[in-house]
mmCIF file of C-alpha atoms in Angstrom:
data_model
loop_
_atom_site.group_PDB
_atom_site.id
_atom_site.type_symbol
_atom_site.label_atom_id
_atom_site.label_comp_id
_atom_site.label_asym_id
_atom_site.label_seq_id
_atom_site.Cartn_x
_atom_site.Cartn_y
_atom_site.Cartn_z
ATOM 1 C CA MET A 608 -0.208 -0.201 0.004
ATOM 2 C CA LYS A 609 1.248 3.279 -0.728
ATOM 3 C CA VAL A 610 1.968 5.586 2.013
ATOM 4 C CA ILE A 611 2.765 9.671 2.718
ATOM 5 C CA CYS A 612 6.401 8.520 2.787
ATOM 6 C CA SER A 613 6.186 8.322 -1.183
ATOM 7 C CA VAL A 614 5.379 11.953 -1.577
ATOM 8 C CA LEU A 615 8.310 12.482 0.593
ATOM 9 C CA ALA A 616 10.342 10.383 -1.355
ATOM 10 C CA PHE A 617 9.181 12.120 -4.809
ATOM 11 C CA ILE A 618 10.114 15.426 -3.030
ATOM 12 C CA ALA A 619 12.832 14.977 -1.421
ATOM 13 C CA VAL A 620 14.721 13.227 -4.260
ATOM 14 C CA LEU A 621 13.778 16.019 -6.412
ATOM 15 C CA HIS A 622 14.316 18.559 -4.438
ATOM 16 C CA SER A 623 17.709 17.892 -2.594
ATOM 17 C CA THR A 624 21.305 17.320 -3.386
ATOM 18 C CA PHE A 625 22.221 13.684 -3.623
ATOM 19 C CA ALA A 626 25.737 11.723 -3.868
ATOM 20 C CA ILE A 627 25.776 10.044 -7.405
ATOM 21 C CA GLU A 628 24.280 6.582 -6.666
ATOM 22 C CA CYS A 629 21.749 7.895 -4.908
ATOM 23 C CA LYS A 630 20.226 10.028 -7.817
ATOM 24 C CA GLU A 631 19.369 6.531 -9.426
ATOM 25 C CA LEU A 632 16.721 6.608 -6.816
ATOM 26 C CA TRP A 633 14.387 8.381 -8.808
ATOM 27 C CA GLN A 634 14.742 5.927 -11.586
ATOM 28 C CA LYS A 635 13.093 3.363 -8.784
ATOM 29 C CA LYS A 636 10.477 5.776 -7.334
ATOM 30 C CA ASP A 637 7.758 3.124 -8.105
ATOM 31 C CA GLU A 638 9.487 0.808 -5.765
ATOM 32 C CA MET A 639 9.880 3.776 -3.468
ATOM 33 C CA MET A 640 6.624 4.116 -3.316
ATOM 34 C CA ASN A 641 5.599 0.995 -1.496
ATOM 35 C CA CYS A 642 8.533 0.586 0.886
ATOM 36 C CA CYS A 643 6.374 0.739 3.720
ATOM 37 C CA GLN A 644 3.130 -1.609 3.783
ATOM 38 C CA GLU A 645 1.465 0.146 6.247
ATOM 39 C CA PRO A 646 -1.980 2.141 5.243
ATOM 40 C CA HIS A 647 -1.442 5.807 4.425
ATOM 41 C CA VAL A 648 -2.381 9.251 5.574
ATOM 42 C CA VAL A 649 -2.310 11.314 2.232
ATOM 43 C CA GLU A 650 -3.771 9.386 -0.527
ATOM 44 C CA ILE A 651 -1.260 10.584 -3.938
ATOM 45 C CA ASP A 652 -3.808 9.185 -6.498
ATOM 46 C CA GLN A 653 -3.395 13.005 -8.048
ATOM 47 C CA LEU A 654 0.559 12.736 -7.694
ATOM 48 C CA GLN A 655 1.102 12.512 -10.853
ATOM 49 C CA LYS A 656 -0.889 15.061 -12.266
ATOM 50 C CA CYS A 657 -0.015 17.683 -9.750
ATOM 51 C CA MET A 658 3.639 17.117 -10.620
ATOM 52 C CA GLU A 659 2.450 17.423 -14.115
ATOM 53 C CA GLU A 660 0.403 20.857 -13.530
ATOM 54 C CA ASN A 661 3.433 22.310 -11.778
ATOM 55 C CA LYS A 662 6.252 21.041 -14.396
ATOM 56 C CA ASP A 663 7.441 24.438 -15.447
ATOM 57 C CA LYS A 664 7.268 26.413 -12.128
ATOM 58 C CA GLU A 665 10.785 26.780 -10.734
ATOM 59 C CA LYS A 666 12.107 24.360 -8.187
ATOM 60 C CA LYS A 667 11.039 25.685 -5.097
ATOM 61 C CA GLN A 668 7.776 26.668 -6.186
ATOM 62 C CA LYS A 669 7.707 23.219 -8.132
ATOM 63 C CA PHE A 670 7.476 21.124 -5.413
ATOM 64 C CA ALA A 671 5.630 23.734 -3.038
ATOM 65 C CA CYS A 672 2.560 24.041 -5.462
ATOM 66 C CA THR A 673 2.712 19.946 -6.312
ATOM 67 C CA ALA A 674 2.267 19.302 -2.795
ATOM 68 C CA LYS A 675 -0.636 21.745 -2.035
ATOM 69 C CA CYS A 676 -2.073 20.417 -4.925
ATOM 70 C CA VAL A 677 -2.090 16.816 -3.541
ATOM 71 C CA TYR A 678 -3.358 17.920 0.009
ATOM 72 C CA ASP A 679 -6.216 20.299 -2.309
ATOM 73 C CA ALA A 680 -6.966 16.810 -3.858
ATOM 74 C CA ASN A 681 -7.594 15.299 -0.445
ATOM 75 C CA GLY A 682 -9.693 18.495 1.099
ATOM 76 C CA LEU A 683 -7.235 18.955 3.716
ATOM 77 C CA MET A 684 -6.513 22.646 2.518
ATOM 78 C CA ASN A 685 -8.123 25.399 3.618
ATOM 79 C CA GLY A 686 -7.287 28.580 1.322
ATOM 80 C CA ASP A 687 -3.093 28.193 1.793
ATOM 81 C CA GLU A 688 -3.621 26.838 5.095
ATOM 82 C CA ILE A 689 -3.071 22.712 5.762
ATOM 83 C CA ALA A 690 -6.921 21.934 7.596
ATOM 84 C CA THR A 691 -4.611 19.924 10.321
ATOM 85 C CA ASP A 692 -7.929 18.772 11.820
ATOM 86 C CA LYS A 693 -8.975 16.807 8.639
ATOM 87 C CA LEU A 694 -5.215 15.743 8.254
ATOM 88 C CA LEU A 695 -5.415 14.218 11.921
ATOM 89 C CA ALA A 696 -8.911 12.577 11.064
ATOM 90 C CA LYS A 697 -7.591 10.475 8.343
ATOM 91 C CA ALA A 698 -4.655 9.623 10.790
ATOM 92 C CA GLU A 699 -7.843 8.447 13.228
ATOM 93 C CA ALA A 700 -9.460 6.537 10.582
ATOM 94 C CA ILE A 701 -6.679 4.220 9.989
ATOM 95 C CA ASN A 702 -7.512 0.760 10.232
ATOM 96 C CA SER A 703 -4.788 -1.225 11.478
ATOM 97 C CA ASP A 704 -2.515 -2.049 14.385
ATOM 98 C CA PHE A 705 -0.548 1.561 12.962
ATOM 99 C CA LYS A 706 -3.354 4.260 13.659
ATOM 100 C CA SER A 707 -1.720 5.054 16.647
ATOM 101 C CA THR A 708 1.598 5.207 15.790
ATOM 102 C CA ALA A 709 0.173 7.283 12.896
ATOM 103 C CA VAL A 710 -1.635 9.734 15.020
ATOM 104 C CA GLU A 711 1.293 10.246 16.578
ATOM 105 C CA ILE A 712 3.692 11.031 13.324
ATOM 106 C CA VAL A 713 1.169 12.905 12.723
ATOM 107 C CA ASN A 714 0.421 15.471 15.831
ATOM 108 C CA GLY A 715 4.002 15.943 16.011
ATOM 109 C CA CYS A 716 4.119 17.130 12.631
ATOM 110 C CA ILE A 717 1.794 18.975 12.960
ATOM 111 C CA GLN A 718 3.354 20.315 16.330
ATOM 112 C CA ARG A 719 6.557 20.754 14.206
ATOM 113 C CA MET A 720 4.741 22.585 11.987
ATOM 114 C CA GLU A 721 3.376 25.428 14.322
ATOM 115 C CA ASN A 722 6.481 25.826 15.802
ATOM 116 C CA HIS A 723 8.294 26.402 12.435
ATOM 117 C CA LYS A 724 5.379 29.164 11.186
ATOM 118 C CA ALA A 725 5.882 30.658 14.944
ATOM 119 C CA LYS A 726 9.731 30.864 14.622
ATOM 120 C CA HIS A 727 10.022 32.109 10.721
ATOM 121 C CA GLY A 728 6.706 33.466 9.855
ATOM 122 C CA GLN A 729 4.124 31.937 7.131
ATOM 123 C CA ASN A 730 6.124 33.628 4.028
ATOM 124 C CA ALA A 731 5.680 31.750 0.813
ATOM 125 C CA PRO A 732 8.592 32.807 -1.506
ATOM 126 C CA GLU A 733 7.894 29.887 -3.857
ATOM 127 C CA GLY A 734 4.284 30.906 -4.392
ATOM 128 C CA CYS A 735 2.899 28.022 -2.988
ATOM 129 C CA PRO A 736 2.364 27.677 0.948
ATOM 130 C CA PRO A 737 5.252 26.153 2.243
ATOM 131 C CA GLY A 738 3.081 23.531 5.159
ATOM 132 C CA PRO A 739 2.083 21.214 2.153
ATOM 133 C CA MET A 740 5.585 20.476 1.458
ATOM 134 C CA PHE A 741 6.454 20.112 5.169
ATOM 135 C CA MET A 742 3.923 18.338 6.194
ATOM 136 C CA SER A 743 4.501 15.835 3.591
ATOM 137 C CA MET A 744 8.312 15.523 4.477
ATOM 138 C CA CYS A 745 7.883 15.449 8.081
ATOM 139 C CA ILE A 746 4.889 12.644 7.743
ATOM 140 C CA GLY A 747 6.939 10.981 5.250
ATOM 141 C CA LYS A 748 10.053 10.873 7.670
ATOM 142 C CA GLY A 749 8.248 9.694 10.700
ATOM 143 C CA TYR A 750 6.699 6.350 8.149
ATOM 144 C CA MET A 751 10.106 5.566 6.830
ATOM 145 C CA HIS A 752 11.277 5.292 10.734
ATOM 146 C CA LYS A 753 8.324 4.143 12.924
ATOM 147 C CA CYS A 754 7.189 1.509 9.497
ATOM 148 C CA PRO A 755 7.206 -2.135 11.692
ATOM 149 C CA ASP A 756 10.260 -4.190 10.228
ATOM 150 C CA ASP A 757 7.161 -6.855 9.158
ATOM 151 C CA LYS A 758 5.627 -4.204 6.901
ATOM 152 C CA TRP A 759 9.124 -2.735 5.513
ATOM 153 C CA THR A 760 10.080 -4.120 2.000
ATOM 154 C CA LYS A 761 13.587 -5.375 2.313
ATOM 155 C CA SER A 762 14.921 -4.207 -0.704
ATOM 156 C CA GLU A 763 18.360 -2.296 -1.401
ATOM 157 C CA VAL A 764 16.290 0.904 -2.734
ATOM 158 C CA CYS A 765 14.048 1.230 0.073
ATOM 159 C CA ASP A 766 17.280 0.309 2.619
ATOM 160 C CA LYS A 767 19.197 2.593 1.153
ATOM 161 C CA VAL A 768 15.725 5.555 1.840
ATOM 162 C CA ARG A 769 15.652 4.089 5.508
ATOM 163 C CA SER A 770 18.894 4.011 6.771
ATOM 164 C CA GLY A 771 19.624 7.888 5.872
ATOM 165 C CA GLU A 772 22.283 7.275 2.869
ATOM 166 C CA CYS A 773 20.525 8.969 0.539
ATOM 167 C CA LYS A 774 19.399 11.863 3.114
ATOM 168 C CA PRO A 775 18.586 15.245 1.425
ATOM 169 C CA GLN A 776 21.095 18.026 2.178
ATOM 170 C CA LYS A 777 20.229 20.996 3.717
ATOM 171 C CA ARG A 778 20.408 24.555 1.561
ATOM 172 C CA GLY A 779 23.520 25.096 3.176
ATOM 173 C CA GLY A 780 25.390 21.737 1.903
ATOM 174 C CA ASN A 781 26.080 20.591 5.647
ATOM 175 C CA GLY A 782 24.109 17.203 5.467
ATOM 176 C CA GLY A 783 19.998 17.377 6.131
ATOM 177 C CA ASN A 784 17.963 15.621 8.219
ATOM 178 C CA GLY A 785 14.723 15.695 5.271
ATOM 179 C CA GLY A 786 12.701 18.354 7.633
ATOM 180 C CA ASP A 787 13.422 18.277 10.808
ATOM 181 C CA ASP A 788 13.750 22.125 10.608
ATOM 182 C CA GLU A 789 11.857 22.015 14.489
#
């Protein structure tokens, strides 16, 4: 089953600077979408359409607008703000043993996003609100780290992503954490 970490993987792979061998992961994006076999919080059925709609935008704007498009398609936006109550309700609707973990991940990401907004403001220099991209990366990272071993696909691609070997570098190039700004 596809999970929100696939959105994270798409954004992180496209948006970040990686070692040469990690660049090859983009070619295996379909495999990355199936790394964690837990129910997802955000449906990504519209991801390809959203990527196509935003393909001609500047890099930062492309990723922010694609994430917003996916969140819009899921009914998770109130204008330019994430409808956090609806996002949390999606996590609470998960019907598996992973439900409490998904709720914990989403709650933690909502708190990080709020802390980030309080610290840095809400300006969106990319032209689209940064919240959906931030949230996608945060939830995706949470899924990657908390996915039960028996639900994790054992493969070179999935293990490389989960290990952090191919994690994105921060803008300054000092190494990164894929969205743990707060």
